């Protein structure tokens, strides 16, 4: 009689390189079981040296126990950030992050030149200060010497994928500065304002309008490689060809495609399959295994309301960004700049921790006794008001209590996201349930108020790193060729209990705030 020797499960790693930190999860490819994880902080600010992301990724990999037993890895990252590289693979200037609003004027200039409806038709969205194209226009106008040095433009997750594969400057990498090896995915490309989700192609006219220089997609015939496949194992002498003067844009991969395989360098072993990567919201949708009918409400530093659809969405008003997702579909999305940090700010003002903040909010009645907070503390992306400030209204001797202020902060934050959800649904998007994720989603007061603000069932998935989990699913997909179905564990669910008083007070406060703006 013989017995079979059990085999070790195949492991995959997923990375969430967010504004605040880098998180790495290692999961079983077949089941999705979490094996281990690690994290490292990112520097604060709206412009950051990309090398800090790489250092944090290395630290998070080490904190997660390394990659020696891992078969594949993929990176999901903060969207829209501008990483400009010169012909030697060096960063031209610190990366401008999505929440850097200095390009607000540039966004308006581009819209004036092209037209909002035309932008929406060609790219699925209308530029705002967050989007990469506006940052390129700002670079062209404010730093022309730096703009002239740009040989390639990448997004944060593109640059990290490139570094994982072994590329970079000659001093920092195993393979050298091969810009033709840059890749991205359709979800992140769709947030640039120069790539079309409907056509699955760069709009090079819009890119040139932004930077003032012509661009082209990396790989393929321009590189002498008919397949366009990302190379591996080449010598450091393999350097990008920039003789034609056009700026290199990363080759756009589909969800199941691999960017290549790693060579040994630093904490990265040789032979790991590297997935296409994703924008953070698309990564979260994949991590949740979201499908048509799901509306995801993500409450992090920023807030997002996005749905999964099987057809592209075009909103000529620019409220809804018609992004692509990381699974071959589409991800109409509305983003707000002010989300969980609204609660943190008011909690600090009240001098309470998260638990006491929730207790205070739950002790108040819906409508917060007439108190209403429009939470545009740091300007706002949706609506597009980069110079706006917050508005607190309804203050009376009776309404001005700690309890009402705590609840008003939650109602205001969720009302802003509910406006976003309504805009998505106005595009004809089907919504059957809302999935509430992000750190603030674990707050019991946020959960209770969400059921009163949204008119569909609210489901709270079990705590998890859903962006990193989505990247891990993508890594498993690139490894096997089949989309993993790991299932979704939930910690709470609520039937809708709409409270019209909340939205009515919020509308009144919005109107007051608009009167005070120039």
JSON list of C-alpha atoms in Angstrom, two decimals, residues 208-322:
[
{"chain": "A", "resi": 208, "resn": "UNK", "atom": "CA", "xyz": [0.26, 65.22, -27.03]},
{"chain": "A", "resi": 209, "resn": "UNK", "atom": "CA", "xyz": [-2.20, 67.95, -26.14]},
{"chain": "A", "resi": 210, "resn": "UNK", "atom": "CA", "xyz": [-1.37, 67.37, -22.46]},
{"chain": "A", "resi": 211, "resn": "UNK", "atom": "CA", "xyz": [2.44, 67.23, -22.58]},
{"chain": "A", "resi": 212, "resn": "UNK", "atom": "CA", "xyz": [3.03, 69.02, -25.86]},
{"chain": "A", "resi": 213, "resn": "UNK", "atom": "CA", "xyz": [5.02, 66.07, -27.22]},
{"chain": "A", "resi": 214, "resn": "UNK", "atom": "CA", "xyz": [4.09, 62.95, -29.19]},
{"chain": "A", "resi": 215, "resn": "UNK", "atom": "CA", "xyz": [3.80, 59.57, -27.50]},
{"chain": "A", "resi": 216, "resn": "UNK", "atom": "CA", "xyz": [3.68, 55.92, -28.48]},
{"chain": "A", "resi": 217, "resn": "UNK", "atom": "CA", "xyz": [2.90, 52.64, -26.77]},
{"chain": "A", "resi": 218, "resn": "UNK", "atom": "CA", "xyz": [5.87, 50.60, -25.56]},
{"chain": "A", "resi": 219, "resn": "UNK", "atom": "CA", "xyz": [6.89, 47.28, -27.07]},
{"chain": "A", "resi": 220, "resn": "UNK", "atom": "CA", "xyz": [5.79, 45.72, -30.34]},
{"chain": "A", "resi": 221, "resn": "UNK", "atom": "CA", "xyz": [7.30, 46.73, -33.65]},
{"chain": "A", "resi": 222, "resn": "UNK", "atom": "CA", "xyz": [9.01, 49.82, -32.26]},
{"chain": "A", "resi": 223, "resn": "UNK", "atom": "CA", "xyz": [11.16, 47.48, -30.23]},
{"chain": "A", "resi": 224, "resn": "UNK", "atom": "CA", "xyz": [11.85, 44.89, -32.87]},
{"chain": "A", "resi": 225, "resn": "UNK", "atom": "CA", "xyz": [9.67, 42.35, -31.03]},
{"chain": "A", "resi": 226, "resn": "UNK", "atom": "CA", "xyz": [6.62, 41.38, -33.06]},
{"chain": "A", "resi": 227, "resn": "UNK", "atom": "CA", "xyz": [4.94, 39.75, -30.07]},
{"chain": "A", "resi": 228, "resn": "UNK", "atom": "CA", "xyz": [5.26, 42.80, -27.88]},
{"chain": "A", "resi": 229, "resn": "UNK", "atom": "CA", "xyz": [6.03, 40.51, -24.93]},
{"chain": "A", "resi": 230, "resn": "UNK", "atom": "CA", "xyz": [7.86, 42.00, -21.99]},
{"chain": "A", "resi": 231, "resn": "UNK", "atom": "CA", "xyz": [11.45, 40.72, -21.98]},
{"chain": "A", "resi": 232, "resn": "UNK", "atom": "CA", "xyz": [13.13, 38.96, -19.09]},
{"chain": "A", "resi": 233, "resn": "UNK", "atom": "CA", "xyz": [16.72, 38.20, -18.29]},
{"chain": "A", "resi": 234, "resn": "UNK", "atom": "CA", "xyz": [18.26, 40.74, -20.64]},
{"chain": "A", "resi": 235, "resn": "UNK", "atom": "CA", "xyz": [21.54, 42.42, -19.85]},
{"chain": "A", "resi": 236, "resn": "UNK", "atom": "CA", "xyz": [21.78, 45.95, -18.44]},
{"chain": "A", "resi": 237, "resn": "UNK", "atom": "CA", "xyz": [22.93, 47.09, -21.88]},
{"chain": "A", "resi": 238, "resn": "UNK", "atom": "CA", "xyz": [19.33, 46.72, -23.13]},
{"chain": "A", "resi": 239, "resn": "UNK", "atom": "CA", "xyz": [18.32, 50.36, -23.20]},
{"chain": "A", "resi": 240, "resn": "UNK", "atom": "CA", "xyz": [15.20, 51.99, -24.58]},
{"chain": "A", "resi": 241, "resn": "UNK", "atom": "CA", "xyz": [15.27, 53.40, -28.07]},
{"chain": "A", "resi": 242, "resn": "UNK", "atom": "CA", "xyz": [14.18, 57.03, -27.94]},
{"chain": "A", "resi": 243, "resn": "UNK", "atom": "CA", "xyz": [15.69, 58.14, -31.23]},
{"chain": "A", "resi": 244, "resn": "UNK", "atom": "CA", "xyz": [12.29, 59.12, -32.65]},
{"chain": "A", "resi": 245, "resn": "UNK", "atom": "CA", "xyz": [11.74, 61.56, -29.79]},
{"chain": "A", "resi": 246, "resn": "UNK", "atom": "CA", "xyz": [8.33, 60.17, -28.89]},
{"chain": "A", "resi": 247, "resn": "UNK", "atom": "CA", "xyz": [7.46, 59.62, -25.23]},
{"chain": "A", "resi": 248, "resn": "UNK", "atom": "CA", "xyz": [7.03, 55.96, -24.27]},
{"chain": "A", "resi": 249, "resn": "UNK", "atom": "CA", "xyz": [3.69, 54.95, -22.73]},
{"chain": "A", "resi": 250, "resn": "UNK", "atom": "CA", "xyz": [3.35, 51.57, -20.99]},
{"chain": "A", "resi": 251, "resn": "UNK", "atom": "CA", "xyz": [1.99, 48.68, -23.01]},
{"chain": "A", "resi": 252, "resn": "UNK", "atom": "CA", "xyz": [-1.58, 47.94, -21.85]},
{"chain": "A", "resi": 253, "resn": "UNK", "atom": "CA", "xyz": [-2.17, 44.37, -20.67]},
{"chain": "A", "resi": 254, "resn": "UNK", "atom": "CA", "xyz": [-5.42, 42.48, -20.24]},
{"chain": "A", "resi": 255, "resn": "UNK", "atom": "CA", "xyz": [-6.45, 41.07, -16.87]},
{"chain": "A", "resi": 256, "resn": "UNK", "atom": "CA", "xyz": [-5.06, 37.58, -17.39]},
{"chain": "A", "resi": 257, "resn": "UNK", "atom": "CA", "xyz": [-1.80, 38.64, -19.05]},
{"chain": "A", "resi": 258, "resn": "UNK", "atom": "CA", "xyz": [1.56, 38.53, -17.33]},
{"chain": "A", "resi": 259, "resn": "UNK", "atom": "CA", "xyz": [3.98, 41.44, -17.41]},
{"chain": "A", "resi": 260, "resn": "UNK", "atom": "CA", "xyz": [6.90, 39.00, -17.44]},
{"chain": "A", "resi": 261, "resn": "UNK", "atom": "CA", "xyz": [8.96, 37.04, -14.91]},
{"chain": "A", "resi": 262, "resn": "UNK", "atom": "CA", "xyz": [11.46, 38.30, -12.41]},
{"chain": "A", "resi": 263, "resn": "UNK", "atom": "CA", "xyz": [15.21, 38.05, -12.30]},
{"chain": "A", "resi": 264, "resn": "UNK", "atom": "CA", "xyz": [16.87, 37.75, -8.91]},
{"chain": "A", "resi": 265, "resn": "UNK", "atom": "CA", "xyz": [17.48, 41.12, -7.28]},
{"chain": "A", "resi": 266, "resn": "UNK", "atom": "CA", "xyz": [17.22, 42.28, -3.68]},
{"chain": "A", "resi": 267, "resn": "UNK", "atom": "CA", "xyz": [14.37, 40.43, -1.93]},
{"chain": "A", "resi": 268, "resn": "UNK", "atom": "CA", "xyz": [12.88, 39.33, -5.27]},
{"chain": "A", "resi": 269, "resn": "UNK", "atom": "CA", "xyz": [13.78, 35.78, -6.35]},
{"chain": "A", "resi": 270, "resn": "UNK", "atom": "CA", "xyz": [14.04, 34.74, -9.99]},
{"chain": "A", "resi": 271, "resn": "UNK", "atom": "CA", "xyz": [11.15, 33.21, -11.88]},
{"chain": "A", "resi": 272, "resn": "UNK", "atom": "CA", "xyz": [8.13, 34.88, -10.27]},
{"chain": "A", "resi": 273, "resn": "UNK", "atom": "CA", "xyz": [5.30, 35.55, -12.72]},
{"chain": "A", "resi": 274, "resn": "UNK", "atom": "CA", "xyz": [4.34, 39.22, -12.46]},
{"chain": "A", "resi": 275, "resn": "UNK", "atom": "CA", "xyz": [0.70, 40.08, -13.15]},
{"chain": "A", "resi": 276, "resn": "UNK", "atom": "CA", "xyz": [-0.56, 43.09, -15.07]},
{"chain": "A", "resi": 277, "resn": "UNK", "atom": "CA", "xyz": [-1.42, 45.05, -11.94]},
{"chain": "A", "resi": 278, "resn": "UNK", "atom": "CA", "xyz": [-4.38, 47.37, -11.43]},
{"chain": "A", "resi": 279, "resn": "UNK", "atom": "CA", "xyz": [-5.59, 50.68, -10.15]},
{"chain": "A", "resi": 280, "resn": "UNK", "atom": "CA", "xyz": [-6.56, 50.54, -6.50]},
{"chain": "A", "resi": 281, "resn": "UNK", "atom": "CA", "xyz": [-10.33, 50.70, -6.97]},
{"chain": "A", "resi": 282, "resn": "UNK", "atom": "CA", "xyz": [-10.27, 48.06, -9.70]},
{"chain": "A", "resi": 283, "resn": "UNK", "atom": "CA", "xyz": [-8.07, 45.98, -7.41]},
{"chain": "A", "resi": 284, "resn": "UNK", "atom": "CA", "xyz": [-10.64, 46.28, -4.63]},
{"chain": "A", "resi": 285, "resn": "UNK", "atom": "CA", "xyz": [-13.46, 45.25, -6.97]},
{"chain": "A", "resi": 286, "resn": "UNK", "atom": "CA", "xyz": [-11.49, 42.18, -8.00]},
{"chain": "A", "resi": 287, "resn": "UNK", "atom": "CA", "xyz": [-10.61, 41.44, -4.38]},
{"chain": "A", "resi": 288, "resn": "UNK", "atom": "CA", "xyz": [-14.31, 41.53, -3.50]},
{"chain": "A", "resi": 289, "resn": "UNK", "atom": "CA", "xyz": [-15.13, 39.42, -6.58]},
{"chain": "A", "resi": 290, "resn": "UNK", "atom": "CA", "xyz": [-17.69, 42.14, -7.35]},
{"chain": "A", "resi": 291, "resn": "UNK", "atom": "CA", "xyz": [-20.06, 41.51, -10.25]},
{"chain": "A", "resi": 292, "resn": "UNK", "atom": "CA", "xyz": [-22.79, 43.36, -12.12]},
{"chain": "A", "resi": 293, "resn": "UNK", "atom": "CA", "xyz": [-25.29, 44.71, -9.59]},
{"chain": "A", "resi": 294, "resn": "UNK", "atom": "CA", "xyz": [-22.69, 45.45, -6.92]},
{"chain": "A", "resi": 295, "resn": "UNK", "atom": "CA", "xyz": [-22.04, 49.03, -5.81]},
{"chain": "A", "resi": 296, "resn": "UNK", "atom": "CA", "xyz": [-18.83, 49.39, -3.80]},
{"chain": "A", "resi": 297, "resn": "UNK", "atom": "CA", "xyz": [-18.58, 52.22, -1.28]},
{"chain": "A", "resi": 298, "resn": "UNK", "atom": "CA", "xyz": [-14.95, 52.53, -0.21]},
{"chain": "A", "resi": 299, "resn": "UNK", "atom": "CA", "xyz": [-14.13, 54.80, 2.72]},
{"chain": "A", "resi": 300, "resn": "UNK", "atom": "CA", "xyz": [-10.41, 55.44, 2.96]},
{"chain": "A", "resi": 301, "resn": "UNK", "atom": "CA", "xyz": [-8.40, 58.65, 2.74]},
{"chain": "A", "resi": 302, "resn": "UNK", "atom": "CA", "xyz": [-10.58, 59.35, -0.25]},
{"chain": "A", "resi": 303, "resn": "UNK", "atom": "CA", "xyz": [-14.04, 57.97, -0.80]},
{"chain": "A", "resi": 304, "resn": "UNK", "atom": "CA", "xyz": [-15.25, 56.15, -3.87]},
{"chain": "A", "resi": 305, "resn": "UNK", "atom": "CA", "xyz": [-18.55, 54.83, -5.14]},
{"chain": "A", "resi": 306, "resn": "UNK", "atom": "CA", "xyz": [-18.16, 52.48, -8.09]},
{"chain": "A", "resi": 307, "resn": "UNK", "atom": "CA", "xyz": [-20.08, 49.71, -9.78]},
{"chain": "A", "resi": 308, "resn": "UNK", "atom": "CA", "xyz": [-19.22, 46.81, -12.04]},
{"chain": "A", "resi": 309, "resn": "UNK", "atom": "CA", "xyz": [-20.77, 46.87, -15.52]},
{"chain": "A", "resi": 310, "resn": "UNK", "atom": "CA", "xyz": [-20.36, 44.90, -18.71]},
{"chain": "A", "resi": 311, "resn": "UNK", "atom": "CA", "xyz": [-20.52, 47.96, -20.98]},
{"chain": "A", "resi": 312, "resn": "UNK", "atom": "CA", "xyz": [-18.60, 51.26, -20.97]},
{"chain": "A", "resi": 313, "resn": "UNK", "atom": "CA", "xyz": [-20.22, 54.30, -19.36]},
{"chain": "A", "resi": 314, "resn": "UNK", "atom": "CA", "xyz": [-19.86, 57.84, -20.72]},
{"chain": "A", "resi": 315, "resn": "UNK", "atom": "CA", "xyz": [-20.94, 60.83, -18.64]},
{"chain": "A", "resi": 316, "resn": "UNK", "atom": "CA", "xyz": [-20.56, 64.07, -20.58]},
{"chain": "A", "resi": 317, "resn": "UNK", "atom": "CA", "xyz": [-20.99, 66.10, -17.39]},
{"chain": "A", "resi": 318, "resn": "UNK", "atom": "CA", "xyz": [-17.85, 64.51, -15.97]},
{"chain": "A", "resi": 319, "resn": "UNK", "atom": "CA", "xyz": [-19.37, 63.49, -12.64]},
{"chain": "A", "resi": 320, "resn": "UNK", "atom": "CA", "xyz": [-18.93, 59.78, -13.32]},
{"chain": "A", "resi": 321, "resn": "UNK", "atom": "CA", "xyz": [-15.57, 58.54, -14.57]},
{"chain": "A", "resi": 322, "resn": "UNK", "atom": "CA", "xyz": [-16.11, 55.69, -17.01]}
]
